[in-house]
Coordinates of C-alpha atoms and ligand atoms in Angstrom, one line a residue:
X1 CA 0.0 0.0 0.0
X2 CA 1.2 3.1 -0.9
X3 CA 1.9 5.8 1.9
X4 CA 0.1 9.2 1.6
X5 CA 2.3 11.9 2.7
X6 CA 0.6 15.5 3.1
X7 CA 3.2 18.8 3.7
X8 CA 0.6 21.5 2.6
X9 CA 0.7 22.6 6.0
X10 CA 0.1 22.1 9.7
X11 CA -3.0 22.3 9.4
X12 CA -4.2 19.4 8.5
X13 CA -3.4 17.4 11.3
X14 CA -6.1 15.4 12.8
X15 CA -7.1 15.3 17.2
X16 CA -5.1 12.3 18.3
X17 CA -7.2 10.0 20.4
X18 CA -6.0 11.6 23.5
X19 CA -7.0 15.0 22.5
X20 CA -10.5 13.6 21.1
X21 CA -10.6 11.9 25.0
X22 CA -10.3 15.3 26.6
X23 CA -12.9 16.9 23.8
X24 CA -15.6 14.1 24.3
X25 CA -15.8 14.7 28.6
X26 CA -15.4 19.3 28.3
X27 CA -17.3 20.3 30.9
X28 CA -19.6 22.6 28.6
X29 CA -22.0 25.7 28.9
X30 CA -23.2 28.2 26.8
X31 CA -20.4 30.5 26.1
X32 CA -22.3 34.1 25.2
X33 CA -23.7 33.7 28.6
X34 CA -20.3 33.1 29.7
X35 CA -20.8 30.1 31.0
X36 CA -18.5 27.4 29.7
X37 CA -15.3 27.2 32.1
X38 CA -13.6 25.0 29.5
X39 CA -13.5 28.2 27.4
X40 CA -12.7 30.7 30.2
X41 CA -9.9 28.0 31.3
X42 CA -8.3 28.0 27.7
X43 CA -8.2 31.8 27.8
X44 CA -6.7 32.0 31.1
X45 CA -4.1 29.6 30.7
X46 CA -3.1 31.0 27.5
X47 CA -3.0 34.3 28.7
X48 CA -0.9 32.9 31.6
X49 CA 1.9 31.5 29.9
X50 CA 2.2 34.2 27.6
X51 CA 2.5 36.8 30.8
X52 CA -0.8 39.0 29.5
X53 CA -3.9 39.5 31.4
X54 CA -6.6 38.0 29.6
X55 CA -7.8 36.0 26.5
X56 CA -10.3 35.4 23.5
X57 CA -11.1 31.9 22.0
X58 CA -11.9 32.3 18.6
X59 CA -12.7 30.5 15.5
X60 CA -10.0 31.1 13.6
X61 CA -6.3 33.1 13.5
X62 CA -8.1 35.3 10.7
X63 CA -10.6 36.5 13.2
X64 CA -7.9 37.1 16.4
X65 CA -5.9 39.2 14.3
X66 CA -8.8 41.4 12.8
X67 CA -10.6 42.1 16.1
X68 CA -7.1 43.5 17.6
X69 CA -6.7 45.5 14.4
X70 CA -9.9 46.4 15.6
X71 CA -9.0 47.0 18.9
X72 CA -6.2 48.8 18.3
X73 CA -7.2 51.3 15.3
X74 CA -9.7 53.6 14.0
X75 CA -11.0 54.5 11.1
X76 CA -8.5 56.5 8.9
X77 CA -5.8 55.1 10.7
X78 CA -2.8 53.2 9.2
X79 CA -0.8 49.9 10.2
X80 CA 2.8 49.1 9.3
X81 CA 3.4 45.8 8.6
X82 CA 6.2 43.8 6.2
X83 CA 5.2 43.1 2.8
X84 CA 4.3 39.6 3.6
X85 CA 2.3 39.7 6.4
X86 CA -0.5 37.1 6.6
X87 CA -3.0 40.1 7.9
X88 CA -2.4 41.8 4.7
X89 CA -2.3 39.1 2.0
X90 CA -4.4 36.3 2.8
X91 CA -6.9 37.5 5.2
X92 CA -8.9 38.7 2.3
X93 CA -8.5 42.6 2.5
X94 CA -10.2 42.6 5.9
X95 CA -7.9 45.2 7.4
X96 CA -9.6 47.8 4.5
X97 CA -13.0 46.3 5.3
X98 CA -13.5 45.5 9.0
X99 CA -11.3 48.5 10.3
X100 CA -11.3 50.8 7.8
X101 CA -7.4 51.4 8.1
X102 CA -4.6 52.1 5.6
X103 CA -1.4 49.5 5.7
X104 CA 2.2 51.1 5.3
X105 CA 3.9 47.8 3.8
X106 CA 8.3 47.0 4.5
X107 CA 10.1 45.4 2.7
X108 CA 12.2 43.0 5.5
X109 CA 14.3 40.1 5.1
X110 CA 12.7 37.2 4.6
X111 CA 9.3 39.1 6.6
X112 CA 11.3 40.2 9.5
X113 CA 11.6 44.1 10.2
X114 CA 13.2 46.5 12.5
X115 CA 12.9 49.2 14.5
X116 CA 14.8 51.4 12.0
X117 CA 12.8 50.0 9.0
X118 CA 9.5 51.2 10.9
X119 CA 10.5 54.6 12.0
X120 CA 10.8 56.8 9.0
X121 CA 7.4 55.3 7.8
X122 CA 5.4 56.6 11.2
X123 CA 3.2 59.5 9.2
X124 CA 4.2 63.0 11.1
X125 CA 1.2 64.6 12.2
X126 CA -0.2 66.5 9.3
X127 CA -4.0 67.0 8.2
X128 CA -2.6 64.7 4.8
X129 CA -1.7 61.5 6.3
X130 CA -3.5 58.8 7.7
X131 CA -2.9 58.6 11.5
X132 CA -0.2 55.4 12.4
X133 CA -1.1 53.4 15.2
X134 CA -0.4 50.2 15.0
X135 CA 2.7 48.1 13.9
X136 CA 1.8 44.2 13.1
X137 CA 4.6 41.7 13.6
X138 CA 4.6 37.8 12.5
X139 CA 6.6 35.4 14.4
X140 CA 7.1 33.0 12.4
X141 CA 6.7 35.0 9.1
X142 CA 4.7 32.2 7.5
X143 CA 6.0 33.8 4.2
X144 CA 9.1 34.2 5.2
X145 CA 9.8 30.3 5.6
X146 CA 8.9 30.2 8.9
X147 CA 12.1 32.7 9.6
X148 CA 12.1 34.0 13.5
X149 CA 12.2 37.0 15.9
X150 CA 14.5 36.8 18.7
X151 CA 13.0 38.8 21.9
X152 CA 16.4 41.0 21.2
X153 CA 14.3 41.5 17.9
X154 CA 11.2 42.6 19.4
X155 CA 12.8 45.2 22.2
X156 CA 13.5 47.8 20.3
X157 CA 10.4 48.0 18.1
X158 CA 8.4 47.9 21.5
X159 CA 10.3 50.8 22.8
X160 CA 9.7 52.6 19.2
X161 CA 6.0 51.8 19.6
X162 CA 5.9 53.1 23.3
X163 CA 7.6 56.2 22.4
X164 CA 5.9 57.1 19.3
X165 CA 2.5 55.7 21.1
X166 CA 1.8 52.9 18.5
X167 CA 0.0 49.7 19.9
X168 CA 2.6 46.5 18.9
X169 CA 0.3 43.3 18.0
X170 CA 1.9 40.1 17.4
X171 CA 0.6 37.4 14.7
X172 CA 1.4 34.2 16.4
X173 CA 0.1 31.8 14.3
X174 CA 3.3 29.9 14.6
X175 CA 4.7 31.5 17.7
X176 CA 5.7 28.1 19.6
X177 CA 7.2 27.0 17.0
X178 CA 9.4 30.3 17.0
X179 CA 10.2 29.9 20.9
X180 CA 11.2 26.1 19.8
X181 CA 13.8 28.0 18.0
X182 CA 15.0 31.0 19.9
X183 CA 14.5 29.7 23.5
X184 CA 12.9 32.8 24.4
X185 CA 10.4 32.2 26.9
X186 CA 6.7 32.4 26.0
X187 CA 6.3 34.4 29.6
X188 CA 8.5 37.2 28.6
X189 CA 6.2 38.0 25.3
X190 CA 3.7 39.8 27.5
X191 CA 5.7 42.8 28.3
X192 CA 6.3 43.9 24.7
X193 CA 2.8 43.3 23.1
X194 CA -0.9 44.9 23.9
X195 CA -2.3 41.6 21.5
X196 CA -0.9 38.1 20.8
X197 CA -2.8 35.8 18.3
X198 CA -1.8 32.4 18.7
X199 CA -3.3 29.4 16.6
X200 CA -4.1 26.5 18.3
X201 CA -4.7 24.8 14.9
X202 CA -1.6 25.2 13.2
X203 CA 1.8 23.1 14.6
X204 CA 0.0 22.3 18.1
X205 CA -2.8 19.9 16.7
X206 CA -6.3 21.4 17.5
X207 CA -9.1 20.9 14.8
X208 CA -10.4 24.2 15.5
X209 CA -9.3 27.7 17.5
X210 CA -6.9 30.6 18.1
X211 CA -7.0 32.7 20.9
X212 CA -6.3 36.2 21.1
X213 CA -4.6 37.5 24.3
X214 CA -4.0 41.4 25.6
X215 CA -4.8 43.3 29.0
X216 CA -8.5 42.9 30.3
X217 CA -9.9 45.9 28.7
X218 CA -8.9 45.3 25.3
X219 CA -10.5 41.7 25.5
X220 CA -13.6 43.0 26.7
X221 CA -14.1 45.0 23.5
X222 CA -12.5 42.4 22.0
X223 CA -15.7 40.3 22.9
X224 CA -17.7 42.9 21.5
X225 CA -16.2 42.5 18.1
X226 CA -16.0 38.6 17.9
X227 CA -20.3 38.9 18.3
X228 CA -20.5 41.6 15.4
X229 CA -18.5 39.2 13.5
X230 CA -20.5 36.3 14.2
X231 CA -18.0 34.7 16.2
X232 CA -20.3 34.3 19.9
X233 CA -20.6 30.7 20.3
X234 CA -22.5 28.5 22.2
X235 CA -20.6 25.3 23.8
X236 CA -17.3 26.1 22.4
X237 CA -15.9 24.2 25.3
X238 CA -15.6 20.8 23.1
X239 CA -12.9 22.6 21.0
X240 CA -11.1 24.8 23.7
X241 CA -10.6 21.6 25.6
X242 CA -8.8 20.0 22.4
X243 CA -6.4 23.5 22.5
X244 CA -6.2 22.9 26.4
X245 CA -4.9 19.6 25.4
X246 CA -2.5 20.6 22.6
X247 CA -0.9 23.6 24.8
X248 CA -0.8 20.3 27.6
X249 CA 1.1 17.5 25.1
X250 CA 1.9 19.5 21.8
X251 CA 4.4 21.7 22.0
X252 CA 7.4 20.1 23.7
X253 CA 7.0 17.8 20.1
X254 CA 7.5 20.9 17.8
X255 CA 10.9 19.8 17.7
X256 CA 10.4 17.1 16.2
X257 CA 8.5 18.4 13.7
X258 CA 11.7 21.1 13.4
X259 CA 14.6 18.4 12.8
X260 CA 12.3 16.4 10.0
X261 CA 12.3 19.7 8.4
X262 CA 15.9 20.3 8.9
X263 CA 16.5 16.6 7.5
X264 CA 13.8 17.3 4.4
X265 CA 16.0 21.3 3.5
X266 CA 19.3 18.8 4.2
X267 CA 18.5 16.2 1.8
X268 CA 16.7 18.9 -0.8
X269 CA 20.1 21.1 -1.1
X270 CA 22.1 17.7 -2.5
X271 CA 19.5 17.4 -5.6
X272 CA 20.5 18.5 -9.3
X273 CA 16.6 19.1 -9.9
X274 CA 16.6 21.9 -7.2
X275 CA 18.3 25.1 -7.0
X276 CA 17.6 26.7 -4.0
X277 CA 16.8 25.8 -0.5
X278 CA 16.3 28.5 2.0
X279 CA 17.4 28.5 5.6
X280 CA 15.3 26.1 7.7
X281 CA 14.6 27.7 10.8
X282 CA 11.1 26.0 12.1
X283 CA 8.9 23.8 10.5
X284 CA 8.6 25.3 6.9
X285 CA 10.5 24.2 3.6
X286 CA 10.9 26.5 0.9
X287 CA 13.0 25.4 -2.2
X288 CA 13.4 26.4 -6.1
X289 CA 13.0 23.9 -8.6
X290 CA 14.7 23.9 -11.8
X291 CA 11.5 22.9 -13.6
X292 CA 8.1 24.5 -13.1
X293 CA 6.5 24.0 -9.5
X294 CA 3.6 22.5 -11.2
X295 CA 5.6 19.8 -13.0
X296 CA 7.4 18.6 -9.7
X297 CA 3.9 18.8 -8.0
X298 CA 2.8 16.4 -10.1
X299 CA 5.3 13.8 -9.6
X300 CA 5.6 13.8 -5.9
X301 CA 1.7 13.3 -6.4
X302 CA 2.0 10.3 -8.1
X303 CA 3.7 9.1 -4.9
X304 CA 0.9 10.3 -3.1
X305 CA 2.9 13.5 -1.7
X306 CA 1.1 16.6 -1.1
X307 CA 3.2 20.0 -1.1
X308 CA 1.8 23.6 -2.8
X309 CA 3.9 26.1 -4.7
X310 CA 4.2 29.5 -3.6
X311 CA 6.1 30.9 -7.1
X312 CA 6.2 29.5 -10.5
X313 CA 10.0 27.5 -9.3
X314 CA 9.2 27.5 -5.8
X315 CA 7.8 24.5 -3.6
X316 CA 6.4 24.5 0.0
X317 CA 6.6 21.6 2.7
X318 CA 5.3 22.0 6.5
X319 CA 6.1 19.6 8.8
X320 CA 3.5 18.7 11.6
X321 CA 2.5 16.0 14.2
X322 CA 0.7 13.7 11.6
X323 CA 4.1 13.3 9.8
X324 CA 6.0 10.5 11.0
X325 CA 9.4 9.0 10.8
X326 CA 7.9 6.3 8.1
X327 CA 7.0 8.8 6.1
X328 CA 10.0 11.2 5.9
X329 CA 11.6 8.4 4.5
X330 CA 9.1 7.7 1.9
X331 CA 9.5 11.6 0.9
X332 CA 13.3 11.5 0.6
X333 CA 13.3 8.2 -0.9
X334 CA 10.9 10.0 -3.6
X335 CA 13.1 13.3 -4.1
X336 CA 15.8 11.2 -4.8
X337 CA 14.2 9.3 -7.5
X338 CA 12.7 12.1 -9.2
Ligands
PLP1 C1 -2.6 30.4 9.4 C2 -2.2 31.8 9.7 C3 -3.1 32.7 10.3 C4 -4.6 32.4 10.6 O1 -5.1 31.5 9.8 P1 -6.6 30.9 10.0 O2 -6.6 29.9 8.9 O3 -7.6 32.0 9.8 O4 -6.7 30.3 11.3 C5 -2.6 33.9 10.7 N1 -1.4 34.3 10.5 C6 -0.4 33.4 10.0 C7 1.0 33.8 9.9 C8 -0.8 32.2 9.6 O5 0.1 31.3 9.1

């Protein structure tokens, strides 16, 4: 039987049986009421570990990040973000739409800015130009190859933001996966950040949820938004207990999924048929193909691999919890063939 291998992303991972176990017995209530403690646990213990006061369960990573837009803007406002921030590319133009603000795009490497990038683009105060409040950062830059922040990163765009008054938000999707790397502790995030959007359904192994984490106030307006969205819901507890479960049991494994990665970029840069691998930081892949995308897409399909191209020459593979050692075997046995 042939194996079935999918690196599209980490995001289609399935619950294991022990997360399904701690879904099926959620103590439940009706969350709009604000009444299911497996909900209000989630938020608190995120909230906890990343040193901030309170959080937001949410539907999706989408939705975190828009409400602190939100939260953090007003209409005619602008945002500074890198030119491949997730918030401004895939989340559908809903920065324009849902907050009505303007977005100042940088050009970083590989996603990642800097103090001194961001500082000449904060609009003076003149009757012309839209009003900058808010800088947006992504750790891992999901663009970017899952490249990282340090904390020694972040510092000094916090102090930029606290002098110049801008609110800092960070896209977390990946944001375990980034401490994985850097060591920086998860705690220490708190104190440079008024919102933190972390996905529970990317790396960590949730079917369903991000939260979105700032100081008290912010989250109760925060609460406000999620409803005009559409996002109050009812016994949400079934899903924040699988994110309890994955914050429990899945992040100490991101590591793993960060050396099959390392071993898939190690074995990629000895192959004629590619000509580019970048860095591997996390648990992205990015590599050039000599051939069209499309053409190599097709013959890892044939050997039931699943990857997407991001250019015309350049390939994507995630790594995640539902990829085992079996089947990084399979996948290099199948690169070297090709
Ligand atoms: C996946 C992702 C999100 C959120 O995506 P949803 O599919 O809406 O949960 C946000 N930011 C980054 C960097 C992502 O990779």
């Amino acid at each position: 039987m042939q194996l079935t291998v999918d690196l599209r992303s980490d995001t289609v991972t399935k619950p294991t049986p022990g997360m399904l176990e701690a879904m099926w017995s959620a103590k439940v209530g009706d969350d709009v009421f604000g009444e299911d403690e497996t909900v209000a646990e989630l938020e608190n213990k995120a909230a906890a570990i990343f040193g901030m006061e309170a959080g937001l369960f949410c539907p999706s990573g989408t939705m975190t990040n828009q409400i602190a837009i939100k939260c953090f803007t007003q209409p005619l406002d602008e945002l500074i973000a890198d030119q491949t921030a997730h918030v401004y590319r895939y989340e559908g133009g809903g920065i324009a739409f849902n907050s009505g603000v303007s977005t100042r795009l940088l050009n970083g490497y590989r996603g990642i800015i800097t103090a001194e990038m961001i500082a000449p683009e904060i609009n003076a105060e003149n009757i012309h130009y839209p009003h900058t409040s808010l800088v947006v950062l992504e750790n891992t830059v999901n663009k970017g190859g899952g490249s990282c922040y340090t904390l020694a990163d972040i510092a000094p765009i916090a102090e930029l933001c606290q002098t110049k008054d801008l609110k800092l938000h960070l896209d977390g999707a990946r944001i375990f996966n980034a401490l994985t790397h850097t060591g920086d502790k998860a705690v220490d995030y708190g104190k440079y950040f008024n919102g933190i959007s972390v996905c529970l359904s990317k790396g960590l192994g949730a079917p369903v949820g991000s939260v979105l984490l700032a100081d008290a106030a912010t989250i109760k307006y925060a609460r406000r938004i999620r409803k005009v969205l559409g996002g109050g819901w009812r016994q949400a507890g079934f899903l924040a207990a699988a994110g309890i479960y994955a914050l429990d049991h899945h992040v100490e494994r991101l590591k793993i999924d960060h050396a099959h990665a390392a071993i898939l970029g190690e074995e990629l840069s000895k192959l004629s048929w590619v000509s580019n691998v970048l860095p591997v930081e996390t648990n992205i892949v990015l590599f050039d193909t000599v051939e069209p995308a499309t053409s190599v897409l097709a013959k890892l399909a044939i050997h039931g691999i699943k990857a997407i191209d991001t250019d015309k020459h350049r390939i994507r593979f995630v790594t995640h919890l539902d990829f085992h050692p079996e089947q990084v075997e399979h996948v290099i046995k199948v690169l070297k063939s090709l």
